[in-house]
PDB file of C-alpha atoms and ligand atoms in Angstrom:
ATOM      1  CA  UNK A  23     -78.811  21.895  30.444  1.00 57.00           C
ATOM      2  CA  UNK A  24     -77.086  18.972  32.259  1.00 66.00           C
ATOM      3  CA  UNK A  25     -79.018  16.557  34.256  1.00 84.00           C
ATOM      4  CA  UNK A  26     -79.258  16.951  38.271  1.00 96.00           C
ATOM      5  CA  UNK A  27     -76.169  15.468  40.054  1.00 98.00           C
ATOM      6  CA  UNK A  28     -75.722  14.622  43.432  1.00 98.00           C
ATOM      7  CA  UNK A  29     -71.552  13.992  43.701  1.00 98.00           C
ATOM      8  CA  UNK A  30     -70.647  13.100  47.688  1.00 98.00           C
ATOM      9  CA  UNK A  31     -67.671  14.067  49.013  1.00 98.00           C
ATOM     10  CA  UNK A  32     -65.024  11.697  49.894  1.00 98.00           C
ATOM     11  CA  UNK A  33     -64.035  13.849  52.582  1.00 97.00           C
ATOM     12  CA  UNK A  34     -65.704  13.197  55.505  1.00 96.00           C
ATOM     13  CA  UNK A  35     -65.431  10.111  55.342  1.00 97.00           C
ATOM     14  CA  UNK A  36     -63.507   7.698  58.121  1.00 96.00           C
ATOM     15  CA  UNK A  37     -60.845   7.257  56.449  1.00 96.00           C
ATOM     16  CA  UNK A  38     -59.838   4.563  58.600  1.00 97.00           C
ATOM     17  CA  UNK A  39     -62.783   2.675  56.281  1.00 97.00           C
ATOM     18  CA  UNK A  40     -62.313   4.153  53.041  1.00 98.00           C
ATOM     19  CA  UNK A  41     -62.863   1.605  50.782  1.00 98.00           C
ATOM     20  CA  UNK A  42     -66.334   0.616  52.769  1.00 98.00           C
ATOM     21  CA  UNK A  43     -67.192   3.945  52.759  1.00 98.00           C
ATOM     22  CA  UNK A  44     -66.912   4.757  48.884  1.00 98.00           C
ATOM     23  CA  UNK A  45     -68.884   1.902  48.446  1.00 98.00           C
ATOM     24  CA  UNK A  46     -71.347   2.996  50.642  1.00 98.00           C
ATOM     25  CA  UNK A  47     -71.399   6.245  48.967  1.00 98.00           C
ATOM     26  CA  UNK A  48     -71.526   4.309  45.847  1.00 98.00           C
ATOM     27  CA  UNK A  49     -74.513   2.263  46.881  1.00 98.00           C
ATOM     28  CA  UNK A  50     -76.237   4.718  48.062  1.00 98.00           C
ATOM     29  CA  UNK A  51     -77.297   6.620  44.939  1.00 98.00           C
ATOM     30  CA  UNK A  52     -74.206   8.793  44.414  1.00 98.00           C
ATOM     31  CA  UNK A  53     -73.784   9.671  40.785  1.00 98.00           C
ATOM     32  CA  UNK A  54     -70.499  10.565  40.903  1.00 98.00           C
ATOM     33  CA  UNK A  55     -67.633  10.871  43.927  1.00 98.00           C
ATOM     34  CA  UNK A  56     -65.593  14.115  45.017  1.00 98.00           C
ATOM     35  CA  UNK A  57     -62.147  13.245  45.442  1.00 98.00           C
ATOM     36  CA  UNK A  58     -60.801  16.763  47.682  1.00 98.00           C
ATOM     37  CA  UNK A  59     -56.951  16.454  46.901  1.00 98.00           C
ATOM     38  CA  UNK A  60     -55.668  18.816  48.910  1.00 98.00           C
ATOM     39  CA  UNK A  61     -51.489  19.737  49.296  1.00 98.00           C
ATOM     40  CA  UNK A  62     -51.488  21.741  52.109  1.00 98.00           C
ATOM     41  CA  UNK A  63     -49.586  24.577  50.518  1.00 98.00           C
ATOM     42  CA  UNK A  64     -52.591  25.728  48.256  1.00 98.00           C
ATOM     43  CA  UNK A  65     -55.120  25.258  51.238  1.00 98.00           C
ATOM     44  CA  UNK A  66     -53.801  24.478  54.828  1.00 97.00           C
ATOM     45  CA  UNK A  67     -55.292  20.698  55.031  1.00 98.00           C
ATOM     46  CA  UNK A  68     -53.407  17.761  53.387  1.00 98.00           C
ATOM     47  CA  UNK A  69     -55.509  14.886  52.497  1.00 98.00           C
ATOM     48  CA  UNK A  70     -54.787  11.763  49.583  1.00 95.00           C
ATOM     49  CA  UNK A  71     -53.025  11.509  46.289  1.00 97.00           C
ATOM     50  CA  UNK A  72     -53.504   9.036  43.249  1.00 98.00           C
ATOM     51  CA  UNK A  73     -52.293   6.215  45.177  1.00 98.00           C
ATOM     52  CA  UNK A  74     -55.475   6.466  47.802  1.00 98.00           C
ATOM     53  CA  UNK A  75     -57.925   6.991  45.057  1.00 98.00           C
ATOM     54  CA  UNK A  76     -56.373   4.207  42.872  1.00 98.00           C
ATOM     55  CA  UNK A  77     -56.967   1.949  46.107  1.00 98.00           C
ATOM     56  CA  UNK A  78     -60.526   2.919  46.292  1.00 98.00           C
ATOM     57  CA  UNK A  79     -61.098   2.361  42.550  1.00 98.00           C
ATOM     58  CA  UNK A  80     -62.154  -0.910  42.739  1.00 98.00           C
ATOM     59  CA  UNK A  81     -64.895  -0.224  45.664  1.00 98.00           C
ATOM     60  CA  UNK A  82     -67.322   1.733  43.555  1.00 98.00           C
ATOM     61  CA  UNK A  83     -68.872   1.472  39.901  1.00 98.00           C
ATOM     62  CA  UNK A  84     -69.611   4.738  39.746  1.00 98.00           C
ATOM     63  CA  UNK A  85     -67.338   7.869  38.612  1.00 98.00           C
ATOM     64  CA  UNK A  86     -64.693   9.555  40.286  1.00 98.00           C
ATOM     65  CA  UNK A  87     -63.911  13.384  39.852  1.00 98.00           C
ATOM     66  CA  UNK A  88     -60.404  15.251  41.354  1.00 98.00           C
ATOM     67  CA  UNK A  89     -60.659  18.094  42.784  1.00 98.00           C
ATOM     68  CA  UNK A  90     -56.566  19.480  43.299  1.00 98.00           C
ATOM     69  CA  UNK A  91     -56.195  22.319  45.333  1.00 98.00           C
ATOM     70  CA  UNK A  92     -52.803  21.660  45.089  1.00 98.00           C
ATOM     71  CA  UNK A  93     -49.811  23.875  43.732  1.00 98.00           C
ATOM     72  CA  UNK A  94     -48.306  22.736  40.568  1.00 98.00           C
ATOM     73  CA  UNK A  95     -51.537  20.415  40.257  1.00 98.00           C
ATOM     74  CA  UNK A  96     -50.611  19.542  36.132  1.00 98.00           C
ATOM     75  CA  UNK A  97     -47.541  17.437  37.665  1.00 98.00           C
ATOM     76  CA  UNK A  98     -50.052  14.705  38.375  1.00 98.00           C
ATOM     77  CA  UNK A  99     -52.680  15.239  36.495  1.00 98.00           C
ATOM     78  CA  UNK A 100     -51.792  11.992  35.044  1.00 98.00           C
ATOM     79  CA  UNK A 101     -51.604   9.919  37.763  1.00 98.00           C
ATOM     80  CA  UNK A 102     -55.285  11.075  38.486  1.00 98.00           C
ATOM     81  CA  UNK A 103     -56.532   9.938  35.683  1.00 98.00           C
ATOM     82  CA  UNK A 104     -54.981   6.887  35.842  1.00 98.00           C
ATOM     83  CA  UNK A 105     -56.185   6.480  39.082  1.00 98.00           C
ATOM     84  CA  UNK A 106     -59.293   6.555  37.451  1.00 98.00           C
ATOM     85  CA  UNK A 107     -60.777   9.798  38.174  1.00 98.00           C
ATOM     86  CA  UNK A 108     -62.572  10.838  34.796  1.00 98.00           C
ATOM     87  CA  UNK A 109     -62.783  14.498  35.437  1.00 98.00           C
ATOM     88  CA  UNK A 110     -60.077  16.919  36.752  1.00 98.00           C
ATOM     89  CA  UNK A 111     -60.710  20.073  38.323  1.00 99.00           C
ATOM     90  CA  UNK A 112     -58.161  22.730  39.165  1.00 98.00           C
ATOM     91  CA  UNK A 113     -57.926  26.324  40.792  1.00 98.00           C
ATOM     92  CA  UNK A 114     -56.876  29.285  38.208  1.00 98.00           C
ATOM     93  CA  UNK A 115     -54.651  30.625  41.306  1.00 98.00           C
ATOM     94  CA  UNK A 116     -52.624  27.269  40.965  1.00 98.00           C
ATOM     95  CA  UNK A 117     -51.631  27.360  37.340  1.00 97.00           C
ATOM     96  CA  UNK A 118     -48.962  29.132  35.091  1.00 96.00           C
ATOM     97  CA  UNK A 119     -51.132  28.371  32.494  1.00 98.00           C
ATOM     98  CA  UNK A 120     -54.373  27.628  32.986  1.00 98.00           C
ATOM     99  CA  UNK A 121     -55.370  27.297  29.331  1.00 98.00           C
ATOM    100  CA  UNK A 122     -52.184  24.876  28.422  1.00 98.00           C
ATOM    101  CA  UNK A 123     -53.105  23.127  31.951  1.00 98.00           C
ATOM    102  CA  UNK A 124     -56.920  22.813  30.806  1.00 98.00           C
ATOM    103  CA  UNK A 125     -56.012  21.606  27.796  1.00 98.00           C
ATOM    104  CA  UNK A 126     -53.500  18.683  28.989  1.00 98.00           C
ATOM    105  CA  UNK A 127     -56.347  17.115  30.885  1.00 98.00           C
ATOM    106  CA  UNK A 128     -58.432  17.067  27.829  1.00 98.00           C
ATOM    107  CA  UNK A 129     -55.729  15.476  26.248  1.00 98.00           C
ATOM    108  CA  UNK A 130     -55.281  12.895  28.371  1.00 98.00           C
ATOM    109  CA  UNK A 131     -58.617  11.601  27.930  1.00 98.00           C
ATOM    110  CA  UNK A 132     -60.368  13.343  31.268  1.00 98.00           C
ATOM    111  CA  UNK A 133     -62.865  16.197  31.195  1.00 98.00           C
ATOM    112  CA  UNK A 134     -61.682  19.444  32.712  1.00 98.00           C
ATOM    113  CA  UNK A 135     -63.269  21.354  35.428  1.00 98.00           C
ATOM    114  CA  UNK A 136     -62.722  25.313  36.919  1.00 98.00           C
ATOM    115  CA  UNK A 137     -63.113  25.533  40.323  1.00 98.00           C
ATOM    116  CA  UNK A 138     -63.777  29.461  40.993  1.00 98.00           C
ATOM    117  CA  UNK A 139     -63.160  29.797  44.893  1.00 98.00           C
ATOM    118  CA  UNK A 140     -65.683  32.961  46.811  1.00 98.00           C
ATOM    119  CA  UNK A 141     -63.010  35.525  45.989  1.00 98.00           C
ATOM    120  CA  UNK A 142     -62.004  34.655  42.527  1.00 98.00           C
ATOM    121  CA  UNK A 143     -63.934  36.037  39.860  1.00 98.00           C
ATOM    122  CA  UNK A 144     -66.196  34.210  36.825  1.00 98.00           C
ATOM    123  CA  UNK A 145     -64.180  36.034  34.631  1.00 98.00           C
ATOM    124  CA  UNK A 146     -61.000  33.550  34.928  1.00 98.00           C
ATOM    125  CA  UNK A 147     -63.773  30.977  33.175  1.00 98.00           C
ATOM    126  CA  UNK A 148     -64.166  33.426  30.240  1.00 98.00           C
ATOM    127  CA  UNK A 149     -61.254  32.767  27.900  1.00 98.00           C
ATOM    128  CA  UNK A 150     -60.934  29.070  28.574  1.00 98.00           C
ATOM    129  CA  UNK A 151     -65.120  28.001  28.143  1.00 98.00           C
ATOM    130  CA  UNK A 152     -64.149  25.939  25.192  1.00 98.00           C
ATOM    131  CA  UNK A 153     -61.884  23.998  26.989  1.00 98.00           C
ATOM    132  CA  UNK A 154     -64.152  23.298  30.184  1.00 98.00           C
ATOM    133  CA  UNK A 155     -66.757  20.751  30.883  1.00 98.00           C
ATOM    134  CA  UNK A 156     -67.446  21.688  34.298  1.00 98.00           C
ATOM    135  CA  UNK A 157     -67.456  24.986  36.247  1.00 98.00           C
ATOM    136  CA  UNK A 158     -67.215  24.776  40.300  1.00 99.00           C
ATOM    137  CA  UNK A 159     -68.474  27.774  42.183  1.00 98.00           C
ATOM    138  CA  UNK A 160     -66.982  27.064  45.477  1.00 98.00           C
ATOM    139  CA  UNK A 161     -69.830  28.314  48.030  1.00 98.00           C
ATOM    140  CA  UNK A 162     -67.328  28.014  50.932  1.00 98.00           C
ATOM    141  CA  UNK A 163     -63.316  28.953  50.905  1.00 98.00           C
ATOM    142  CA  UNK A 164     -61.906  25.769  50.071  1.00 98.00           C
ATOM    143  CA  UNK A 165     -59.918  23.782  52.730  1.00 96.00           C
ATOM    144  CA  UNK A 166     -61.998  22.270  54.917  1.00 96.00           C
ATOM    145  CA  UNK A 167     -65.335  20.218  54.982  1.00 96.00           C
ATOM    146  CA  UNK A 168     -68.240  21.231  57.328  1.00 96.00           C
ATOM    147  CA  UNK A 169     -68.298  25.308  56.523  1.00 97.00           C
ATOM    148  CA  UNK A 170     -71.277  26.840  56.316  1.00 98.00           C
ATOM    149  CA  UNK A 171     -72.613  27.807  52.545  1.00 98.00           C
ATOM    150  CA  UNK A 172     -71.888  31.129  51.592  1.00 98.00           C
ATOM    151  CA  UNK A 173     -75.205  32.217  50.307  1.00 98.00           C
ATOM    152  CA  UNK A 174     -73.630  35.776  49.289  1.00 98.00           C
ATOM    153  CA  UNK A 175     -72.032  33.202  46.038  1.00 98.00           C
ATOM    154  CA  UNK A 176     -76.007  32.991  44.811  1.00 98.00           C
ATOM    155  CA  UNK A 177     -75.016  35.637  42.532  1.00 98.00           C
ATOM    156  CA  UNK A 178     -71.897  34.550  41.613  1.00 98.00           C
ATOM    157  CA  UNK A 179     -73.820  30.938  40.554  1.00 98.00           C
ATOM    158  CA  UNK A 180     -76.276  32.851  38.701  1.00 98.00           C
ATOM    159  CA  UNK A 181     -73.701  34.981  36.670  1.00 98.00           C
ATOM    160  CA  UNK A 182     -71.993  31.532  35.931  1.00 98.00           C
ATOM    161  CA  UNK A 183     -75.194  30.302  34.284  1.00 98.00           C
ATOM    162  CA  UNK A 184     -75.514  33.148  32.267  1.00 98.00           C
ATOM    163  CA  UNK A 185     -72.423  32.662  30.874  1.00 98.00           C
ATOM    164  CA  UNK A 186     -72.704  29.169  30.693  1.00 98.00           C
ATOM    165  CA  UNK A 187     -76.236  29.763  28.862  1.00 98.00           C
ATOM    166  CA  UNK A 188     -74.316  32.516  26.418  1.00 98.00           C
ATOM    167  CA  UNK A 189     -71.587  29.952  25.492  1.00 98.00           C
ATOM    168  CA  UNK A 190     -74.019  27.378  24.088  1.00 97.00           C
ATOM    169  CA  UNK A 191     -71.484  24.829  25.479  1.00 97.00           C
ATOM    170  CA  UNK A 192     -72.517  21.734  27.462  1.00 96.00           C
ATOM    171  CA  UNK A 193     -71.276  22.690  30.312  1.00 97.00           C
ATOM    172  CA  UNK A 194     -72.144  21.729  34.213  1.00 98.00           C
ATOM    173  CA  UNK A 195     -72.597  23.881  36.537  1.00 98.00           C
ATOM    174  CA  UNK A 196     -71.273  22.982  40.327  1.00 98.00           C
ATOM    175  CA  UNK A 197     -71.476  23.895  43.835  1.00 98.00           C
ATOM    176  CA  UNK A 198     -69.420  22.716  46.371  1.00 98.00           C
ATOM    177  CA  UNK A 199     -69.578  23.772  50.370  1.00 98.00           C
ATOM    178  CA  UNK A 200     -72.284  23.839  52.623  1.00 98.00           C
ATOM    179  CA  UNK A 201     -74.699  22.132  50.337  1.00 98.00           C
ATOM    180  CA  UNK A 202     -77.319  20.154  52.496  1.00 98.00           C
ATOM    181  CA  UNK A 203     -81.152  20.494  52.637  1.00 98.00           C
ATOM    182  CA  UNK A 204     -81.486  23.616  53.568  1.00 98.00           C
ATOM    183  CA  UNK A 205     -79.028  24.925  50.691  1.00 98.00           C
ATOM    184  CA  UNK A 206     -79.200  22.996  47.963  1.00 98.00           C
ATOM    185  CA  UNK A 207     -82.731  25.065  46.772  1.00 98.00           C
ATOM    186  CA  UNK A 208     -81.186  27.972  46.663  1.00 98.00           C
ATOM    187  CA  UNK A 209     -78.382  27.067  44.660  1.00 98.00           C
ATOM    188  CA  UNK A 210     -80.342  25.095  42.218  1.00 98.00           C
ATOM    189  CA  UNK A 211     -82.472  28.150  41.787  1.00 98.00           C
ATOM    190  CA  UNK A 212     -79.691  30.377  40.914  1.00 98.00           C
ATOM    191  CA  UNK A 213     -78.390  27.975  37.926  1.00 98.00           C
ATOM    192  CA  UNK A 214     -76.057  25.098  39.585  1.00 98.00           C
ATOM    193  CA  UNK A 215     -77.138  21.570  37.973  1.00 97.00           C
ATOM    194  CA  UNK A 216     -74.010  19.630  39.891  1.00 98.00           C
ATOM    195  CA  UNK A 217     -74.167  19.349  43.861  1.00 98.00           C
ATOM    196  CA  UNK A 218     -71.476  18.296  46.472  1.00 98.00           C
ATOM    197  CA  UNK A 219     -72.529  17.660  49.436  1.00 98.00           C
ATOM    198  CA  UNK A 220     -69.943  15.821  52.717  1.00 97.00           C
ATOM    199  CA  UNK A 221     -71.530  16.552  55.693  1.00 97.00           C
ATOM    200  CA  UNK A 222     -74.640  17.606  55.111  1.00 97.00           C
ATOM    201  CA  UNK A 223     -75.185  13.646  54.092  1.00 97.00           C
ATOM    202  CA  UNK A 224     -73.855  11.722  57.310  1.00 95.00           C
ATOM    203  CA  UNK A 225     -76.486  14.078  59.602  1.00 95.00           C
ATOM    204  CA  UNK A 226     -79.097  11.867  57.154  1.00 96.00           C
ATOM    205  CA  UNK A 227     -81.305   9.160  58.120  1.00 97.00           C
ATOM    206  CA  UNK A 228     -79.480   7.266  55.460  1.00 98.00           C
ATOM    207  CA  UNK A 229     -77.226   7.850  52.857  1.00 98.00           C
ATOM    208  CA  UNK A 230     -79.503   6.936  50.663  1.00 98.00           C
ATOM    209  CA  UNK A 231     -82.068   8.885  52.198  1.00 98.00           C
ATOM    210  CA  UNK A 232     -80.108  11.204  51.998  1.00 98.00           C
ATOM    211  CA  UNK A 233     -78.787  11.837  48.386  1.00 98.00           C
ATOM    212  CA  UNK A 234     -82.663  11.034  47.400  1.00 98.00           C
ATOM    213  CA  UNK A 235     -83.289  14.185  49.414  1.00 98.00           C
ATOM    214  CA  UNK A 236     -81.064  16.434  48.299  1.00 98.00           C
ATOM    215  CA  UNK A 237     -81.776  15.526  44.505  1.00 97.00           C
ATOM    216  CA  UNK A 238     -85.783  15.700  44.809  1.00 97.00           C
ATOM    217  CA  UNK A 239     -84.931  19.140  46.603  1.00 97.00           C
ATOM    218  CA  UNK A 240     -82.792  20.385  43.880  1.00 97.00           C
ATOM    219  CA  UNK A 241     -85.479  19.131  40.952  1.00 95.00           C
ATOM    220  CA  UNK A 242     -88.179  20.797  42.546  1.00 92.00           C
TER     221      UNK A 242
HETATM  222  C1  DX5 B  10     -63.705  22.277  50.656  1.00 52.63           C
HETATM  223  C2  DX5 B  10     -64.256  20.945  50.222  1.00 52.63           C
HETATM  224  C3  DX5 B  10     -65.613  20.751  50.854  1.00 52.63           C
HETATM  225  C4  DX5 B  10     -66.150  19.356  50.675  1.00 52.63           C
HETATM  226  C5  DX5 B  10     -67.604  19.240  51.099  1.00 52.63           C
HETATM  227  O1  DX5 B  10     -62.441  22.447  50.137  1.00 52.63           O
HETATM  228  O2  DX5 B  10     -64.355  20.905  48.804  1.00 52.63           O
HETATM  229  O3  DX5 B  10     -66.487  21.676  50.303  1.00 52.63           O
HETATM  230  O4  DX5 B  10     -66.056  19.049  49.325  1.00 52.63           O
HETATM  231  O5  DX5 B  10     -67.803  20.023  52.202  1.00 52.63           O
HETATM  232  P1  DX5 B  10     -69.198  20.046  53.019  1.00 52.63           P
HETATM  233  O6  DX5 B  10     -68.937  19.182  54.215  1.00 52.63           O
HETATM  234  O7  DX5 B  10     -69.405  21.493  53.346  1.00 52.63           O
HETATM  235  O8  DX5 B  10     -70.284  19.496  52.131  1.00 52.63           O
END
């Protein structure tokens, strides 16, 4: 299986300080950050495009992954990657096509992600496994940061790794909503190998403290 990763949300972050903040995050321990594009038309928030994340590029050494809950998302799928995010992850719900759409990230160099929100079922995953390198079980309806985890998507995690398991495929396995301490356990225990966590890590001592917390939790 993949390796434990803790990937912080840019989202609750002041973005007033955004640059200091990814490199906070970056400092910090964060293998990898969550970029939450949102449109509001696919989810009722709006957030940044490209031109924020390209801004915060510089700020942090370590990786960048989209996350578009946008409609029409493959319009700028390659000013993301340009940007300098290195995986892109989309909604089915948003796509014509989702196996022509998966397949245009690949080819621009980027891996592809699934994001699979509570109502939407593992299924959509099925025909397009070859193509992903990242699944996202969403454990809260996406939109908004702070939700609390939907532990009812346990299942729906663990049905993911079995098909994950079946495929033989590397593939990771992520959660994304509510994950903080007293989460993270249980979705590590029903398959996910890939955390998100936003708010859960400001209530920390440190951020540090923090993202060493949630990954000894999720190892144990
Ligand atoms: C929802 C977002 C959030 C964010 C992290 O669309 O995707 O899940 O990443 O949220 P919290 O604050 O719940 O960790």
């Amino acid at each position: 299986g993949v390796a434990v990763r803790i990937v912080p949300s840019v989202l609750p972050v002041d973005f007033a300080h955004l640059g200091e903040a990814v490199a906070r995050l970056d400092a910090a321990g964060a293998d990898r950050l969550q970029w939450d594009a949102m449109d509001g038309q696919f989810v009722p928030n709006l957030t940044f495009g490209p031109d924020v994340i390209a801004a915060a590029r510089p700020h942090a050494g370590c990786g960048f992954e989209a996350h578009l809950m946008c409609e029409r998302p493959e319009e700028l799928f390659e000013r993301y990657v340009d940007a300098g995010c290195e995986l892109i992850i989309v909604h089915p719900e948003s796509l014509r096509q989702p196996h022509a759409a998966l397949r245009q990230i690949r080819e621009l160099g980027a891996g592809a992600g699934l994001a699979l929100s509570p109502g939407t079922p593992v299924a959509f995953a099925e025909p397009v496994l070859d193509l992903l390198d990242l699944v996202l079980v969403m454990t809260v309806n996406p939109g908004f940061g702070g939700q609390p985890y939907l532990v009812s998507m346990e299942a729906k995690v663990a049905r993911t790794r079995e098909l994950i398991d079946g495929s033989g495929r590397e593939i990771a396995l992520e959660v994304d909503g509510g994950i903080g301490p007293d989460t993270i356990a249980g979705a590590a225990a029903a398959g996910a190998d890939v955390f998100v966590a936003g708010t859960s890590l400001w209530r920390a001592a440190s951020l540090a403290e923090g993202i060493e917390d949630l990954r000894a939790r999720a190892e144990a």
